[in-house]
mmCIF file of C-alpha atoms in Angstrom:
data_model
loop_
_atom_site.group_PDB
_atom_site.id
_atom_site.type_symbol
_atom_site.label_atom_id
_atom_site.label_comp_id
_atom_site.label_asym_id
_atom_site.label_seq_id
_atom_site.Cartn_x
_atom_site.Cartn_y
_atom_site.Cartn_z
ATOM 1 C CA UNK A 1 0.000 0.000 0.000
ATOM 2 C CA UNK A 2 1.308 3.469 -0.838
ATOM 3 C CA UNK A 3 0.807 6.793 0.948
ATOM 4 C CA UNK A 4 -2.088 7.958 -1.249
ATOM 5 C CA UNK A 5 -3.973 4.694 -0.689
ATOM 6 C CA UNK A 6 -3.330 4.983 3.056
ATOM 7 C CA UNK A 7 -4.653 8.570 3.039
ATOM 8 C CA UNK A 8 -7.768 7.400 1.236
ATOM 9 C CA UNK A 9 -8.256 4.595 3.772
ATOM 10 C CA UNK A 10 -7.874 7.093 6.635
ATOM 11 C CA UNK A 11 -10.492 9.417 5.115
ATOM 12 C CA UNK A 12 -12.975 6.580 4.632
ATOM 13 C CA UNK A 13 -12.437 5.230 8.167
ATOM 14 C CA UNK A 14 -12.578 8.747 9.655
ATOM 15 C CA UNK A 15 -15.936 9.343 8.018
ATOM 16 C CA UNK A 16 -17.266 5.908 8.914
ATOM 17 C CA UNK A 17 -16.296 6.330 12.579
ATOM 18 C CA UNK A 18 -17.371 10.020 12.732
ATOM 19 C CA UNK A 19 -13.989 11.060 14.137
ATOM 20 C CA UNK A 20 -12.710 14.610 13.596
ATOM 21 C CA UNK A 21 -9.255 15.654 12.468
ATOM 22 C CA UNK A 22 -8.933 17.452 15.815
ATOM 23 C CA UNK A 23 -9.656 14.212 17.700
ATOM 24 C CA UNK A 24 -7.031 12.380 15.671
ATOM 25 C CA UNK A 25 -4.512 15.183 16.271
ATOM 26 C CA UNK A 26 -5.249 15.140 20.002
ATOM 27 C CA UNK A 27 -4.769 11.366 20.139
ATOM 28 C CA UNK A 28 -1.420 11.748 18.353
ATOM 29 C CA UNK A 29 -0.368 14.670 20.537
ATOM 30 C CA UNK A 30 0.186 16.832 17.460
ATOM 31 C CA UNK A 31 -1.211 20.148 16.158
ATOM 32 C CA UNK A 32 -4.266 19.624 13.915
ATOM 33 C CA UNK A 33 -2.744 21.084 10.727
ATOM 34 C CA UNK A 34 0.371 18.902 11.030
ATOM 35 C CA UNK A 35 -1.618 15.783 11.932
ATOM 36 C CA UNK A 36 -4.121 16.265 9.119
ATOM 37 C CA UNK A 37 -1.333 16.867 6.608
ATOM 38 C CA UNK A 38 0.463 13.748 7.866
ATOM 39 C CA UNK A 39 -2.637 11.590 7.615
ATOM 40 C CA UNK A 40 -3.202 12.900 4.088
ATOM 41 C CA UNK A 41 0.341 11.821 3.180
ATOM 42 C CA UNK A 42 2.624 14.841 3.646
ATOM 43 C CA UNK A 43 4.541 13.594 6.719
ATOM 44 C CA UNK A 44 5.594 10.258 8.186
ATOM 45 C CA UNK A 45 3.992 9.150 11.423
ATOM 46 C CA UNK A 46 6.000 7.501 14.161
ATOM 47 C CA UNK A 47 5.137 3.911 14.941
ATOM 48 C CA UNK A 48 3.278 5.006 18.087
ATOM 49 C CA UNK A 49 1.304 7.682 16.187
ATOM 50 C CA UNK A 50 0.375 5.258 13.419
ATOM 51 C CA UNK A 51 -0.687 2.599 15.939
ATOM 52 C CA UNK A 52 -2.804 5.158 17.819
ATOM 53 C CA UNK A 53 -4.582 6.272 14.659
ATOM 54 C CA UNK A 54 -4.902 2.663 13.526
ATOM 55 C CA UNK A 55 -6.644 1.713 16.763
ATOM 56 C CA UNK A 56 -8.942 4.754 16.724
ATOM 57 C CA UNK A 57 -9.991 4.161 13.120
ATOM 58 C CA UNK A 58 -9.727 0.340 13.112
ATOM 59 C CA UNK A 59 -7.265 0.463 10.200
ATOM 60 C CA UNK A 60 -5.747 -2.573 8.521
ATOM 61 C CA UNK A 61 -2.098 -3.253 9.454
ATOM 62 C CA UNK A 62 -1.022 -2.380 5.886
ATOM 63 C CA UNK A 63 -2.485 1.122 6.322
ATOM 64 C CA UNK A 64 -0.727 1.565 9.669
ATOM 65 C CA UNK A 65 2.559 0.541 8.014
ATOM 66 C CA UNK A 66 2.025 2.874 5.040
ATOM 67 C CA UNK A 67 1.428 5.846 7.358
ATOM 68 C CA UNK A 68 5.024 5.408 8.539
ATOM 69 C CA UNK A 69 6.559 5.495 5.046
ATOM 70 C CA UNK A 70 8.482 8.568 3.904
ATOM 71 C CA UNK A 71 6.120 10.863 2.016
ATOM 72 C CA UNK A 72 6.418 11.976 -1.573
ATOM 73 C CA UNK A 73 6.010 15.693 -1.038
ATOM 74 C CA UNK A 74 4.632 18.120 -3.577
ATOM 75 C CA UNK A 75 6.750 18.073 -6.705
ATOM 76 C CA UNK A 76 5.296 21.145 -8.409
ATOM 77 C CA UNK A 77 1.965 20.026 -9.802
ATOM 78 C CA UNK A 78 1.930 22.841 -12.332
ATOM 79 C CA UNK A 79 5.122 21.536 -13.882
ATOM 80 C CA UNK A 80 7.055 24.674 -13.009
ATOM 81 C CA UNK A 81 8.650 25.781 -9.811
ATOM 82 C CA UNK A 82 9.282 29.420 -8.921
ATOM 83 C CA UNK A 83 12.915 30.468 -9.103
ATOM 84 C CA UNK A 84 12.764 32.962 -6.232
ATOM 85 C CA UNK A 85 13.470 30.994 -3.023
ATOM 86 C CA UNK A 86 10.950 32.925 -0.902
ATOM 87 C CA UNK A 87 8.123 32.438 -3.398
ATOM 88 C CA UNK A 88 9.172 28.801 -3.795
ATOM 89 C CA UNK A 89 8.695 28.285 -0.031
ATOM 90 C CA UNK A 90 5.119 29.567 -0.253
ATOM 91 C CA UNK A 91 4.455 27.004 -3.001
ATOM 92 C CA UNK A 92 6.054 24.363 -0.803
ATOM 93 C CA UNK A 93 3.867 25.321 2.186
ATOM 94 C CA UNK A 94 0.682 25.122 0.124
ATOM 95 C CA UNK A 95 1.836 21.852 -1.454
ATOM 96 C CA UNK A 96 2.431 20.319 1.983
ATOM 97 C CA UNK A 97 -0.413 21.853 3.972
ATOM 98 C CA UNK A 98 -3.016 22.953 1.406
ATOM 99 C CA UNK A 99 -4.975 19.676 1.476
ATOM 100 C CA UNK A 100 -4.872 19.641 5.301
ATOM 101 C CA UNK A 101 -6.086 23.238 5.500
ATOM 102 C CA UNK A 102 -8.910 22.396 3.083
ATOM 103 C CA UNK A 103 -9.975 19.437 5.229
ATOM 104 C CA UNK A 104 -9.870 21.491 8.420
ATOM 105 C CA UNK A 105 -11.838 24.383 6.878
ATOM 106 C CA UNK A 106 -14.521 21.963 5.697
ATOM 107 C CA UNK A 107 -14.636 20.195 9.044
ATOM 108 C CA UNK A 108 -14.803 23.377 11.120
ATOM 109 C CA UNK A 109 -16.913 25.605 8.845
ATOM 110 C CA UNK A 110 -18.725 23.344 6.375
ATOM 111 C CA UNK A 111 -18.653 23.137 2.594
ATOM 112 C CA UNK A 112 -17.082 26.358 1.389
ATOM 113 C CA UNK A 113 -13.909 28.340 0.881
ATOM 114 C CA UNK A 114 -11.821 31.091 2.417
ATOM 115 C CA UNK A 115 -12.238 34.328 0.517
ATOM 116 C CA UNK A 116 -9.207 35.937 -1.066
ATOM 117 C CA UNK A 117 -11.306 39.060 -1.757
ATOM 118 C CA UNK A 118 -12.714 39.731 1.730
ATOM 119 C CA UNK A 119 -9.253 39.035 3.081
ATOM 120 C CA UNK A 120 -6.552 40.398 5.362
ATOM 121 C CA UNK A 121 -2.899 39.454 5.397
ATOM 122 C CA UNK A 122 -0.385 40.288 8.081
ATOM 123 C CA UNK A 123 3.302 39.555 8.520
ATOM 124 C CA UNK A 124 5.450 40.127 11.568
ATOM 125 C CA UNK A 125 8.750 39.122 13.075
ATOM 126 C CA UNK A 126 8.802 37.074 16.280
ATOM 127 C CA UNK A 127 12.026 36.807 18.208
ATOM 128 C CA UNK A 128 13.012 33.283 19.168
ATOM 129 C CA UNK A 129 16.170 31.992 20.866
ATOM 130 C CA UNK A 130 16.596 29.436 18.075
ATOM 131 C CA UNK A 131 16.353 32.149 15.389
ATOM 132 C CA UNK A 132 13.766 34.769 14.555
ATOM 133 C CA UNK A 133 10.482 33.521 13.102
ATOM 134 C CA UNK A 134 8.356 34.829 10.255
ATOM 135 C CA UNK A 135 4.701 34.931 11.345
ATOM 136 C CA UNK A 136 2.161 35.213 8.541
ATOM 137 C CA UNK A 137 -1.566 35.445 9.209
ATOM 138 C CA UNK A 138 -4.056 34.777 6.416
ATOM 139 C CA UNK A 139 -7.490 36.024 7.463
ATOM 140 C CA UNK A 140 -10.236 35.408 4.917
ATOM 141 C CA UNK A 141 -13.987 35.441 5.284
ATOM 142 C CA UNK A 142 -15.588 31.989 5.078
ATOM 143 C CA UNK A 143 -17.831 31.677 2.036
ATOM 144 C CA UNK A 144 -20.246 28.781 2.134
ATOM 145 C CA UNK A 145 -21.148 27.143 -1.136
ATOM 146 C CA UNK A 146 -24.779 27.870 -1.884
ATOM 147 C CA UNK A 147 -26.729 25.917 -4.424
#
């Protein structure tokens, strides 16, 4: 079983068991964005994390094993990669965490999107003993799909 098949199995089991991404993250002891991204295939789980999720979702052993495999991270779906290293990192962040953010938005808000029109963006520097951090806040209005 590969990572994409394992992610699919997790999503099916999560739905079947009515477990939230937050509950899975809490059980793993990880932040929800990281845990969701990992379960969707962007990060490897430790053996203990995979076993915990496997027990919660009643996953087959092959799924639990696949969750521990090294991920194949985003390789530039558009076929091109930005040359500027800063812009490239934003593509990398969305490649790694975009699917997790989508899942969490849908779980917490419902079927819809974050507006990029009714939107605020902020950037600030945060001092840290290990090296200063770049803090970026994306703040978009939730827009429910209406049919």
